[in-house]
XYZ file of C-alpha atoms in Angstrom:
549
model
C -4.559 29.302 -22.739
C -2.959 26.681 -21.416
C 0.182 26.769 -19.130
C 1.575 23.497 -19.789
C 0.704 21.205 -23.490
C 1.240 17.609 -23.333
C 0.761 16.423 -27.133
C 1.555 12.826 -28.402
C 4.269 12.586 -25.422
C 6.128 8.755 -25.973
C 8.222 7.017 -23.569
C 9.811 3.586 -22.843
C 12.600 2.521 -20.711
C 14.198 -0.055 -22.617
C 11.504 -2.846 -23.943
C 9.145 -1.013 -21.621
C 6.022 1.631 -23.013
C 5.294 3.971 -19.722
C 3.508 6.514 -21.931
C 1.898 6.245 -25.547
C 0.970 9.149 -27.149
C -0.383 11.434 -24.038
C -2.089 14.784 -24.313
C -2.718 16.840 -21.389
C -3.727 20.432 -21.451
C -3.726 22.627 -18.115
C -4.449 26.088 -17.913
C -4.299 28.709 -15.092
C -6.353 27.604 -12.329
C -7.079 24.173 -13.504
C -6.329 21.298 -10.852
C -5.323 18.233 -12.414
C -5.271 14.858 -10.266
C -3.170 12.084 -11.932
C -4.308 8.789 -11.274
C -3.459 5.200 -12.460
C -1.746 1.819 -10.345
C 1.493 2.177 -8.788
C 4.085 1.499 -11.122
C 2.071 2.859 -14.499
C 3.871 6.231 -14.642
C 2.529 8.945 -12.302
C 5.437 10.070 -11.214
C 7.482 9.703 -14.555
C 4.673 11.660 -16.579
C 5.261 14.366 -14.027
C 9.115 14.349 -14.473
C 8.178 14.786 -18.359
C 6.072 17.841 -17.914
C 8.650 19.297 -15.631
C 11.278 19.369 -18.180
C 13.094 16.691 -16.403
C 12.738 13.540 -18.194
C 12.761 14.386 -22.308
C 9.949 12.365 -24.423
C 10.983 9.748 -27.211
C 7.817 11.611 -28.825
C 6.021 14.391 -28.756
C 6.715 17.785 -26.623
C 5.585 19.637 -23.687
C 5.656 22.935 -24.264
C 5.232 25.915 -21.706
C 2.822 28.796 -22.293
C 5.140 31.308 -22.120
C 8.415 29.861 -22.785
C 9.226 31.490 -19.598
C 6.776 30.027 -17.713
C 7.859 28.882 -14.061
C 7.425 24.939 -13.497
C 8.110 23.238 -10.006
C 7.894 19.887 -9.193
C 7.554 18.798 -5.673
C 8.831 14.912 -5.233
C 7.085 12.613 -2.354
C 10.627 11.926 -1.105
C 12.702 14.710 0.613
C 15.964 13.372 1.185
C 18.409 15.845 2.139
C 21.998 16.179 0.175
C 25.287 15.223 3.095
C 25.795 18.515 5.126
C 22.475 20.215 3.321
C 20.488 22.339 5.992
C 16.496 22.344 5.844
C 16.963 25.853 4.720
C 18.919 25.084 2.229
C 16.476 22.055 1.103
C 13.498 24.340 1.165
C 15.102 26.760 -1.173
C 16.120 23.801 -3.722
C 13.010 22.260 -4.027
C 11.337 25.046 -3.888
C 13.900 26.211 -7.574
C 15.103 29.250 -4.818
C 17.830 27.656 -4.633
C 18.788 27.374 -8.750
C 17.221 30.848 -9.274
C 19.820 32.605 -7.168
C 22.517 30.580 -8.449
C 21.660 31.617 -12.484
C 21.317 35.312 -11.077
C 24.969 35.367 -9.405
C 25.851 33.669 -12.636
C 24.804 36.148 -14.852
C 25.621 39.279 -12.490
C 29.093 37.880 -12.461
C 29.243 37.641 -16.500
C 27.664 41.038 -16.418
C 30.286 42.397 -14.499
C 33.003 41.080 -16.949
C 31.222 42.006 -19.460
C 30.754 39.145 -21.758
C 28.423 39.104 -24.752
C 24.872 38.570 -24.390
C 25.353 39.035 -20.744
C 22.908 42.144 -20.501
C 19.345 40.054 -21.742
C 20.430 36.827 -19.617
C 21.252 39.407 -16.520
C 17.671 40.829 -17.203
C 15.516 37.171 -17.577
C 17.897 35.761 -14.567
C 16.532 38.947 -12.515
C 12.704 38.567 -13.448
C 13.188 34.487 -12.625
C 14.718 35.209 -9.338
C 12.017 37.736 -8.434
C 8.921 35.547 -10.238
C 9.849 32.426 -8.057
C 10.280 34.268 -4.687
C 13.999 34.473 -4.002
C 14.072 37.760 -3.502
C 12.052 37.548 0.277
C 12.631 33.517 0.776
C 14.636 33.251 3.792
C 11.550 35.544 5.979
C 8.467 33.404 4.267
C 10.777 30.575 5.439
C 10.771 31.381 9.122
C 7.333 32.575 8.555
C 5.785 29.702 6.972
C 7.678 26.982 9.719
C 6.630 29.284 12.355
C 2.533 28.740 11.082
C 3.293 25.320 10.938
C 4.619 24.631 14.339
C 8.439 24.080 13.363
C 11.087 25.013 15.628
C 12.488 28.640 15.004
C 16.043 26.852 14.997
C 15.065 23.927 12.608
C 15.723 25.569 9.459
C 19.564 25.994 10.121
C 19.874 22.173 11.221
C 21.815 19.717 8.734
C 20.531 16.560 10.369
C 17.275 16.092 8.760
C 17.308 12.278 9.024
C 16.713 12.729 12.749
C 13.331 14.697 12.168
C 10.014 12.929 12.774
C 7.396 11.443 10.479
C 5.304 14.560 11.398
C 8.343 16.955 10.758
C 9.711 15.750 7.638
C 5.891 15.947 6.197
C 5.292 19.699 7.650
C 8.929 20.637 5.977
C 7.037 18.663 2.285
C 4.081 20.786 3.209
C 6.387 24.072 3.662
C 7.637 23.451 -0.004
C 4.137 23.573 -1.305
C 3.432 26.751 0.464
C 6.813 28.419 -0.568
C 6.798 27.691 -4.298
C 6.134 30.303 -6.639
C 5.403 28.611 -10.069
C 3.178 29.486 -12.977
C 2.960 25.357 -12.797
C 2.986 23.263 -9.897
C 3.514 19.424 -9.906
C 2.776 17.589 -6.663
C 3.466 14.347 -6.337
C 2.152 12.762 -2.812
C 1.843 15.965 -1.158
C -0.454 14.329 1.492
C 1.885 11.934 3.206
C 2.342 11.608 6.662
C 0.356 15.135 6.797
C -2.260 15.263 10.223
C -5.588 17.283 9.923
C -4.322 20.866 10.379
C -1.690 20.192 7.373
C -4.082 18.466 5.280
C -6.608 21.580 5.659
C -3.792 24.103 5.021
C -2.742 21.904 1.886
C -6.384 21.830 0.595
C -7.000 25.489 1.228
C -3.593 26.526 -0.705
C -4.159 23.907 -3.384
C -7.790 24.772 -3.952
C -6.843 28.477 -4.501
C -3.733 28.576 -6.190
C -3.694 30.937 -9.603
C -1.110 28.206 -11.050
C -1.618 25.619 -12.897
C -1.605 22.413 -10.859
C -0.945 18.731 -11.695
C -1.103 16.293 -8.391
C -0.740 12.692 -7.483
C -2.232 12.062 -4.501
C -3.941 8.433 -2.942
C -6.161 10.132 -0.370
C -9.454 10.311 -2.452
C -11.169 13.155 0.370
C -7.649 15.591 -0.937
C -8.850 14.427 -4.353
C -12.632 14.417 -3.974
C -12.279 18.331 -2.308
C -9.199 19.779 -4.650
C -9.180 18.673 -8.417
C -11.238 20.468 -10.925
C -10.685 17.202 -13.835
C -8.992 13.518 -13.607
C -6.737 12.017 -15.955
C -6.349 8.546 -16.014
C -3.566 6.663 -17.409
C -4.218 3.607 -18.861
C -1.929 0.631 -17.464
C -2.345 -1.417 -20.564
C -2.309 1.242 -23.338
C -0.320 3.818 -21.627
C -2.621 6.048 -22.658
C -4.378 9.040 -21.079
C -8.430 9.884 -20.722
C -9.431 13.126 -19.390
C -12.498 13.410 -17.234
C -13.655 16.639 -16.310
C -15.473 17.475 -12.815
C -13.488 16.467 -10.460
C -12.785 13.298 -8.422
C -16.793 12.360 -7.532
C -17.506 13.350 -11.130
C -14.822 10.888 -12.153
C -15.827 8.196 -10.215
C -19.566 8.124 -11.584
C -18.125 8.507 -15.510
C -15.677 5.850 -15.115
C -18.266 3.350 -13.775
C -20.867 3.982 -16.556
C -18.224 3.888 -18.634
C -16.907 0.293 -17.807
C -20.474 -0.539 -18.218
C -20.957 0.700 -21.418
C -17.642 -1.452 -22.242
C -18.847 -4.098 -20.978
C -22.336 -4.186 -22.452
C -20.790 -3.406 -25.914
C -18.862 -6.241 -25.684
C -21.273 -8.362 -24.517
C -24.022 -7.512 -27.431
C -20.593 -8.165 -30.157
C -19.535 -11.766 -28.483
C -23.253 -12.286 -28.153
C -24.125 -11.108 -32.088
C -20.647 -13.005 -32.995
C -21.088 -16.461 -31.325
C -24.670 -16.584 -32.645
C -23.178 -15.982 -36.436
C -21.022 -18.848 -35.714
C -23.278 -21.092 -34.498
C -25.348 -20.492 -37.359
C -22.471 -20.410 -40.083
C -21.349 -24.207 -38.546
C -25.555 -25.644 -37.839
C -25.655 -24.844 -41.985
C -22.412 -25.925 -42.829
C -23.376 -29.417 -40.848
C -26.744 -29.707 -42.521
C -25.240 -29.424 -45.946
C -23.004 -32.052 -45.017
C -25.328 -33.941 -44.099
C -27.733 -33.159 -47.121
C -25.182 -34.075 -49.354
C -24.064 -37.444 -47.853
C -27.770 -38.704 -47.247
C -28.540 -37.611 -50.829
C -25.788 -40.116 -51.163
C -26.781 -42.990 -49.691
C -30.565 -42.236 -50.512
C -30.312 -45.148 -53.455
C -32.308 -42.406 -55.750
C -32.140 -43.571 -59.058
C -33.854 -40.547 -61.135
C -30.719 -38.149 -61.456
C -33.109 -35.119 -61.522
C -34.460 -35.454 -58.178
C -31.005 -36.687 -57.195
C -29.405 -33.678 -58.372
C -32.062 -31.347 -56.958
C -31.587 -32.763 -53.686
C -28.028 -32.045 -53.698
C -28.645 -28.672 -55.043
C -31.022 -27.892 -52.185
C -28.089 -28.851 -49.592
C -25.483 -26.855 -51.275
C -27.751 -23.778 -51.477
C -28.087 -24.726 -47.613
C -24.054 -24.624 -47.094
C -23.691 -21.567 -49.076
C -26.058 -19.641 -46.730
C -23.382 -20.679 -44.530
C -21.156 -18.414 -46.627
C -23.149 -15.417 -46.364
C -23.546 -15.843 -42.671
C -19.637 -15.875 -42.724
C -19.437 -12.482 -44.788
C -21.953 -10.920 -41.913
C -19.299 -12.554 -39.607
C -16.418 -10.953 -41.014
C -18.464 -7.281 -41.113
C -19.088 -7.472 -37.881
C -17.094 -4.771 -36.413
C -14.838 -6.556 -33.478
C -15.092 -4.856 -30.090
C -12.545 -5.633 -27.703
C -12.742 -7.390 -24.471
C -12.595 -4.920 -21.651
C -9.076 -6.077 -19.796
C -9.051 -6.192 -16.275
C -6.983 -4.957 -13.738
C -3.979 -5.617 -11.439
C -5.887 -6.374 -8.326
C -4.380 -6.493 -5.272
C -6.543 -9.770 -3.070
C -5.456 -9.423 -0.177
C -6.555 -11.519 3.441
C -5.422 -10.846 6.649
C -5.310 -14.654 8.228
C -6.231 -14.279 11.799
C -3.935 -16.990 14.854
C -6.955 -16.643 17.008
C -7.702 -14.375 19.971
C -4.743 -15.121 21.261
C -4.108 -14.045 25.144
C -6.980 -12.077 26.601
C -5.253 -9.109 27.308
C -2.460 -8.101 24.299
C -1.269 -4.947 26.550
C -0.798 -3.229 29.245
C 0.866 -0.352 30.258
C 0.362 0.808 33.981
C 2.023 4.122 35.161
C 4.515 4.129 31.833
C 6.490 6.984 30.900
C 7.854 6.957 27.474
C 9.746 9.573 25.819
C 11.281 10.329 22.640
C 12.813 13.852 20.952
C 11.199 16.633 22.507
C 7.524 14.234 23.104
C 7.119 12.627 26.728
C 3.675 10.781 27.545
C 2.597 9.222 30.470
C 2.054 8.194 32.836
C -0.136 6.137 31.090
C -2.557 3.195 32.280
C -3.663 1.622 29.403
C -5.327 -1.676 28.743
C -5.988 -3.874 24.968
C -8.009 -6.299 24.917
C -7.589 -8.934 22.667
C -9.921 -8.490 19.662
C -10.701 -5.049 20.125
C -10.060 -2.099 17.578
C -8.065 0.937 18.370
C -7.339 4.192 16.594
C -4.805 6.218 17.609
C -5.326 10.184 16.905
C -3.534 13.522 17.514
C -1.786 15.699 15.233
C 1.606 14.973 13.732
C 4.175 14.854 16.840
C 1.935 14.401 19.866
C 3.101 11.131 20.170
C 1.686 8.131 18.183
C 3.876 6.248 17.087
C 5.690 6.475 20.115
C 2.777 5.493 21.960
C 2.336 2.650 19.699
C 6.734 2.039 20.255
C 6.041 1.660 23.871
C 3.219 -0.925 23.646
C 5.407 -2.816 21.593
C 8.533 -2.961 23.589
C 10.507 -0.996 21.066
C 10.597 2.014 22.859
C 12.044 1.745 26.597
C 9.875 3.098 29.225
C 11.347 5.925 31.230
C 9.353 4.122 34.462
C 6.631 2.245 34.755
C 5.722 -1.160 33.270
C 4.648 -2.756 30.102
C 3.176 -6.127 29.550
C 2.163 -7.883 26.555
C 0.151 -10.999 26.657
C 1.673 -14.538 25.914
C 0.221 -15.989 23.114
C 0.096 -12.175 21.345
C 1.504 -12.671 17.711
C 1.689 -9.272 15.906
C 1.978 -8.076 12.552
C 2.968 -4.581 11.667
C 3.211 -1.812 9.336
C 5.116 0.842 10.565
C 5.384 4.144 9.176
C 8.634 3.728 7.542
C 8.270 0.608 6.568
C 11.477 0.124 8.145
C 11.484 -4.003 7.454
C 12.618 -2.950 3.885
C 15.495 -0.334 4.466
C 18.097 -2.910 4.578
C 20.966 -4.291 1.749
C 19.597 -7.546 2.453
C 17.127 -8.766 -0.588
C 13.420 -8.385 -0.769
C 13.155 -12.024 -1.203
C 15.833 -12.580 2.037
C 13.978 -10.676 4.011
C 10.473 -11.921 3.243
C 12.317 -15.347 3.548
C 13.255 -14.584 7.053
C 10.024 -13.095 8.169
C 7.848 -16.131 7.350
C 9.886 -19.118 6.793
C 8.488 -19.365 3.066
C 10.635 -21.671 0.806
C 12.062 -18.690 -1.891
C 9.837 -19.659 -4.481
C 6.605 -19.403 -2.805
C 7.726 -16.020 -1.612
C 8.437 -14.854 -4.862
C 5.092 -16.070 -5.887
C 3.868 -14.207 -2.548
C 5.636 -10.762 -3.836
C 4.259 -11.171 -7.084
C 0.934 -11.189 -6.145
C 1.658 -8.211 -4.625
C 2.830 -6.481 -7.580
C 6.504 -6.562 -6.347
C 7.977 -8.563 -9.529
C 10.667 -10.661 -10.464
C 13.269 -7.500 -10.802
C 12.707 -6.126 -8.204
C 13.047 -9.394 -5.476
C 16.582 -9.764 -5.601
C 17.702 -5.841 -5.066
C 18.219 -4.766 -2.144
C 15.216 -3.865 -0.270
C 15.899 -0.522 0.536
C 15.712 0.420 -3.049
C 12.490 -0.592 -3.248
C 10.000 2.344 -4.242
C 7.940 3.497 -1.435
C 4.666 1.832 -2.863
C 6.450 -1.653 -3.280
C 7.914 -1.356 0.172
C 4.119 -1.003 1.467
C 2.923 -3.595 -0.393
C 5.668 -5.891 0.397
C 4.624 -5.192 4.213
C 1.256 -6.357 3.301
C 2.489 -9.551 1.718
C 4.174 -10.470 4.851
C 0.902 -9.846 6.781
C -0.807 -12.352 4.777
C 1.284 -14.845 5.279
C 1.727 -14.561 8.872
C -1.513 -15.451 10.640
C -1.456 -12.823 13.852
C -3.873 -11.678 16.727
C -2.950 -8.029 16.352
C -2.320 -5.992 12.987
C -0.156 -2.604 13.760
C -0.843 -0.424 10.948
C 0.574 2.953 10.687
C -0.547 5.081 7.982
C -0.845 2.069 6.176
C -2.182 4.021 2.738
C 1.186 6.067 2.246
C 1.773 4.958 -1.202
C -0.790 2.714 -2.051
C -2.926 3.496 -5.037
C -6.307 3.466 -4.825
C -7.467 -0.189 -5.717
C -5.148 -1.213 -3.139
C -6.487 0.959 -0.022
C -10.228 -0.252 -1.284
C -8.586 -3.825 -0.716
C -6.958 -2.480 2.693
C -10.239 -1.378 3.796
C -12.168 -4.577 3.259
C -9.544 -6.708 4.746
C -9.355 -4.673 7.970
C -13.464 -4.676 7.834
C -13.077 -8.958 8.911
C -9.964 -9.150 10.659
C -10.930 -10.937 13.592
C -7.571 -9.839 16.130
C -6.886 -6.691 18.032
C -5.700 -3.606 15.766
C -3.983 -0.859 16.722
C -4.526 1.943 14.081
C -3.117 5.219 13.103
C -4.188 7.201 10.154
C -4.795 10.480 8.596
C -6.820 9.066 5.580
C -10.173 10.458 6.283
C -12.033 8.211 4.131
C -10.426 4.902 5.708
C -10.983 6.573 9.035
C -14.951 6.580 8.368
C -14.713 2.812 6.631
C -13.053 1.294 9.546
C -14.881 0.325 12.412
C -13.123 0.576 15.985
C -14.041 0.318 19.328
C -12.317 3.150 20.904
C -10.928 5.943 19.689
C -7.483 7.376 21.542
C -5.939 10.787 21.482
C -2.660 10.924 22.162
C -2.492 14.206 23.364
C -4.189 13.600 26.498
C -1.350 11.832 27.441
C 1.344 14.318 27.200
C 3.132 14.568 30.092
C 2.564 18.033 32.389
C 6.514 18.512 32.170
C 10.280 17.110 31.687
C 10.096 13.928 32.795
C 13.581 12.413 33.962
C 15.482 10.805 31.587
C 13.486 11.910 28.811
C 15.304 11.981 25.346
C-alpha cells in the first residue's frame, strides 16, 4: 500500500495552473525523483504532499492517517537567535513533536477532556520521529560528518561555510524519522564523502521517498521511478525504472510523438491538397464547359455534370478530412541557449601566486606557488572546507593574502559564478544590477533575463528575492553578455534543472579563455575537459599561520 496518494491534486496561484489533476502513488521503499524546469512546480508539489500547501482539487491522503511526513527544504535559513541544534530538531519535526507532547502532558495534568488519547498519539509521535534520543544522534551524526563538537550550540549560522551549511542539510536527512520523506535539493553544495553517505542512506531507507535533485549520477544511482511534470499541461507521467530507464522511455517516446504527428500533418495536408486540386478542376470544368460554345444541351449538360461529380469528390475528401483524428503538435521546450563570448586570450599569464598565504575561518593554505596560464582549464577539488573557494578568493584579489604575493595579468577580464551567487543578494533590482554589470540599455537586459527564464515579474524585485535557480541563471545571463578571458564557476549546477546544465556543459566544452572550476557534479566533472586537475588539500598549511582568521 501506498504511504502517500496524490489523486486529481489542482493548483493555481492566481491566473496561474502549477498542477492539473496529478496522481502520484508511493509506497514503502519506493524512491521517487521529481523532475520538470525550474519554475514548473517541484518544490510546490512537494509542499502539497507534505500537508503544507492545501490543493484547489483533489487530496493527498496518508496511509495511515498517522503516517509521519517530513519535508526537507533546499534552503536552511536559521530563525534570529535559533541555534543549529535547535534548527536540526525543527526541520527534522523534533522540534514540533516535543512541543505537541508538553502540550498534551500539560492538558493531561489538568485534566481536560479528551486529554488521555491526544497524551497517548502525542507520545507514539514523539517516540516514532526520534525525539526521544535526538540531542545524542545529533552530536553523533555531526561528529561522522566532521562538524565541530561545539557547532551545534552556536546561533550564528550565517557565518558557517558553503561546506558546513550543506553537511548541517545533509545531517537533517540522516536525523529524520518519517514514514515519508520529501527532499528537495538534498545534493547542494555536498563534496564526495556527503554525496556517498546521502546515496547510501537514500538508497536504503524503509520510507517512502520523494526527491528533487539536478545531479543526474544522485538520480541515475538512487530513484527506483521518475515523474515528470509537464510544463505546459501541468500534468504528471510516471516512468518506472529509474533515472537511465527514464531517459531511454522519454526519448522513444518524443519520437513516437513526433512520428505520429508527422504521419497526421502528412495524411492531413495531402487530404487538402486533394480536396482544393478537385475543387479547382471543377471550377474549371464548369467555366470551360462555359465558354466551350456547345450548342447540343445534352453534351453541354453532361459536361457540366462530369465537373460537378469532380467537385463533389472534393466533398468526400473533406468528410475523410474532418474524420481524421487530429494529433497534436508535440510543443517544445523552454531552452536555455546559452554562449559564453570569449575577449581573447587576453594576458599570457591570468595568475600568479608565489609564496601566498591565505586564510579564512579555521582553513589556512599556502604557501602556495601557483601559475594560470591564459587559456588553460582548471578544476579545483577537495572535500567541502579544505579550501576552494578560498583558494579561488585569493587568486582573485578578494581574499587578502596573509604574506606573499598575487598577480593577475593586465588584459585578464573575468566572469564569475560564485557559490552564492552573491551578485544577486542585494535590494537593488535584478534589472539594476544586470544594468550595472554590462552597461545594457534596460530593455535589452530585460530581453537578456528573459531569455534566461528570469521574466518580467521578477526584474524589478529586488534581487535577493530571487529564487535560487533564477539567481543562477541570472549569473549566466551576465556571462553572456560580457565577453571575458576567464569564466570562474563555482558549483555552477546548484539549482539549475537539467536542460540547463546540458546547455552549461556544451558552452564550457568551446569556451576558448582560462577557467577556473569547482564542482561536485560528477557527471559535469567527466563532460568537461581540463588541463590540470588541483587538490586543494595539498595546500593546507602544516600549522597556524600568523594572522590567520
Amino acid at each position: 500500500m501506498s504511504v502517500l496518494t496524490a489523486r486529481k491534486v489542482t493548483l493555481s496561484f492566481g491566473p496561474r495552473t502549477v498542477l492539473q489533476e496529478v496522481d502520484l502513488d508511493v509506497p514503502a521503499g519506493e524512491r521517487v525523483g521529481l523532475v520538470a524546469p525550474n519554475g514548473v512546480g517541484k518544490s510546490t508539489l512537494l509542499r502539497v504532499l507534505a500537508g503544507e500547501l492545501v490543493p484547489d482539487g483533489g487530496a493527498v491522503v496518508r496511509h495511515p492517517a498517522s503516517a509521519v511526513v517530513a519535508h526537507l527544504t533546499q534552503e536552511t535559513r536559521p530563525l534570529a537567535g535559533e541555534s543549529l541544534r535547535a534548527l536540526l530538531a525543527r526541520r527534522t519535526g523534533v522540534a514540533e513533536a516535543s512541543a505537541r507532547f508538553e502540550r498534551a502532558a500539560l492538558a493531561l495534568s489538568e485534566g481536560a477532556p479528551g486529554a488521555a488519547d491526544e497524551y497517548q498519539a502525542a507520545f507514539d509521535h514523539w517516540t516514532a520521529i526520534g525525539a526521544a534520543d535526538f540531542d545524542e544522534r545529533a552530536d553523533a551524526v555531526c561528529d561522522r560528518l566532521g562538524l565541530a563538537a561545539d557547532l551545534l550550540d552556536r546561533r550564528d549560522a550565517h557565518e558557517l561555510s558553503g561546506g558546513q551549511s550543506a553537511r548541517l542539510r545533509l545531517a537533517s536527512v540522516l536525523l529524520t524519522r518519517a514514514d515519508a520523506l520529501l527532499l528537495d535539493e538534498p545534493t547542494n553544495d555536498l563534496d564526495a564523502d556527503g554525496l556517498d553517505l546521502l546515496e547510501t542512506h537514500v538508497a536504503a531507507s524503509p520510507a517512502a521517498v520523494v526527491l528533487v535533485s539536478h545531479d543526474r549520477e544522485f538520480l541515475a544511482r538512487t530513484t527506483t521511478a521518475i515523474v515528470e511534470l509537464d510544463e505546459f499541461t501541468h500534468a504528471a507521467t510516471l516512468f518506472r525504472g529509474g533515472w537511465d530507464a527514464y531517459l531511454e522511455e522519454k526519448a522513444a517516446a518524443e519520437r513516437r510523438a513526433r512520428e505520429e504527428f508527422e504521419a497526421y500533418a502528412a495524411k492531413r495536408d495531402s487530404l487538402t491538397e486533394r480536396s482544393r486540386t478537385l475543387r479547382e478542376w471543377s471550377r474549371q470544368g464548369v467555366r470551360a464547359v462555359a465558354k466551350s460554345g456547345e450548342t447540343d444541351k445534352n453534351i453541354k449538360h453532361a459536361k457540366r455534370q462530369r465537373a460537378q461529380a469532380t467537385g463533389a469528390k472534393g466533398t468526400i475528401v473533406d468528410r475523410a478530412l474532418d474524420r481524421l483524428e487530429e494529433v497534436e503538435e508535440p510543443r517544445e521546450a523552454w531552452e536555455l541557449r546559452l554562449t559564453l563570448p570569449s575577449a581573447g586570450r587576453g594576458s599570457q599569464i591570468a595568475f600568479t601566486l608565489r609564496q601566498a598565504v591565505v586564510g579564512r575561518g579555521d582553513v589556512v593554505l599556502g604557501p602556495v606557488d601557483l601559475t594560470i596560464g591564459a587559456g588553460e582549464r582548471w578544476r579545483l577539488t577537495g572535500p567541502n572546507g579544505s579550501g576552494k573557494s578560498t583558494l579561488l578568493g585569493a587568486l582573485l584579489g578578494r581574499i587578502p593574502l596573509l604574506s606573499g604575493e598575487r598577480s593577475q595579468g593586465a588584459s585578464v577580464v573575468v566572469g564569475e559564478v560564485d557559490q552564492l551567487r552573491e551578485e544577486f543578494t542585494t535590494d537593488d533590482s535584478v534589472l539594476d544590477v544586470v544594468v550595472a554589470a554590462t552597461a545594457l540599455e534596460p530593455v535589452d537586459a530585460r530581453t537578456l533575463l528573459a531569455k534566461f527564464r528570469v521574466g518580467a515579474d521578477a526584474v524589478l524585485r529586488p534581487a535577493r528575492t530571487l529564487s535560487p535557480g533564477e539567481r543562477t541563471r541570472a549569473g549566466l545571463a551576465l556571462l553572456q553578455a560580457r565577453g571575458t578571458t576567464c569564466l570562474v564557476l563555482d558549483e555552477p549546477t546548484n539549482h539549475l534543472d537539467l536542460a540547463a546544465i546540458h546547455q552549461l556543459e556544451q558552452a564550457l566544452d568551446t569556451y576558448e579563455g582560462t577557467l577556473l572550476l569547482v564542482t561536485h557534479d560528477r557527471r559535469l566533472a567527466e563532460a568537461i575537459s581540463v588541463d590540470r586537475e588541483l587538490d586543494v588539500r595539498g595546500l593546507v598549511a602544516a600549522g597556524p599561520a600568523k594572522g590567520a582568521r
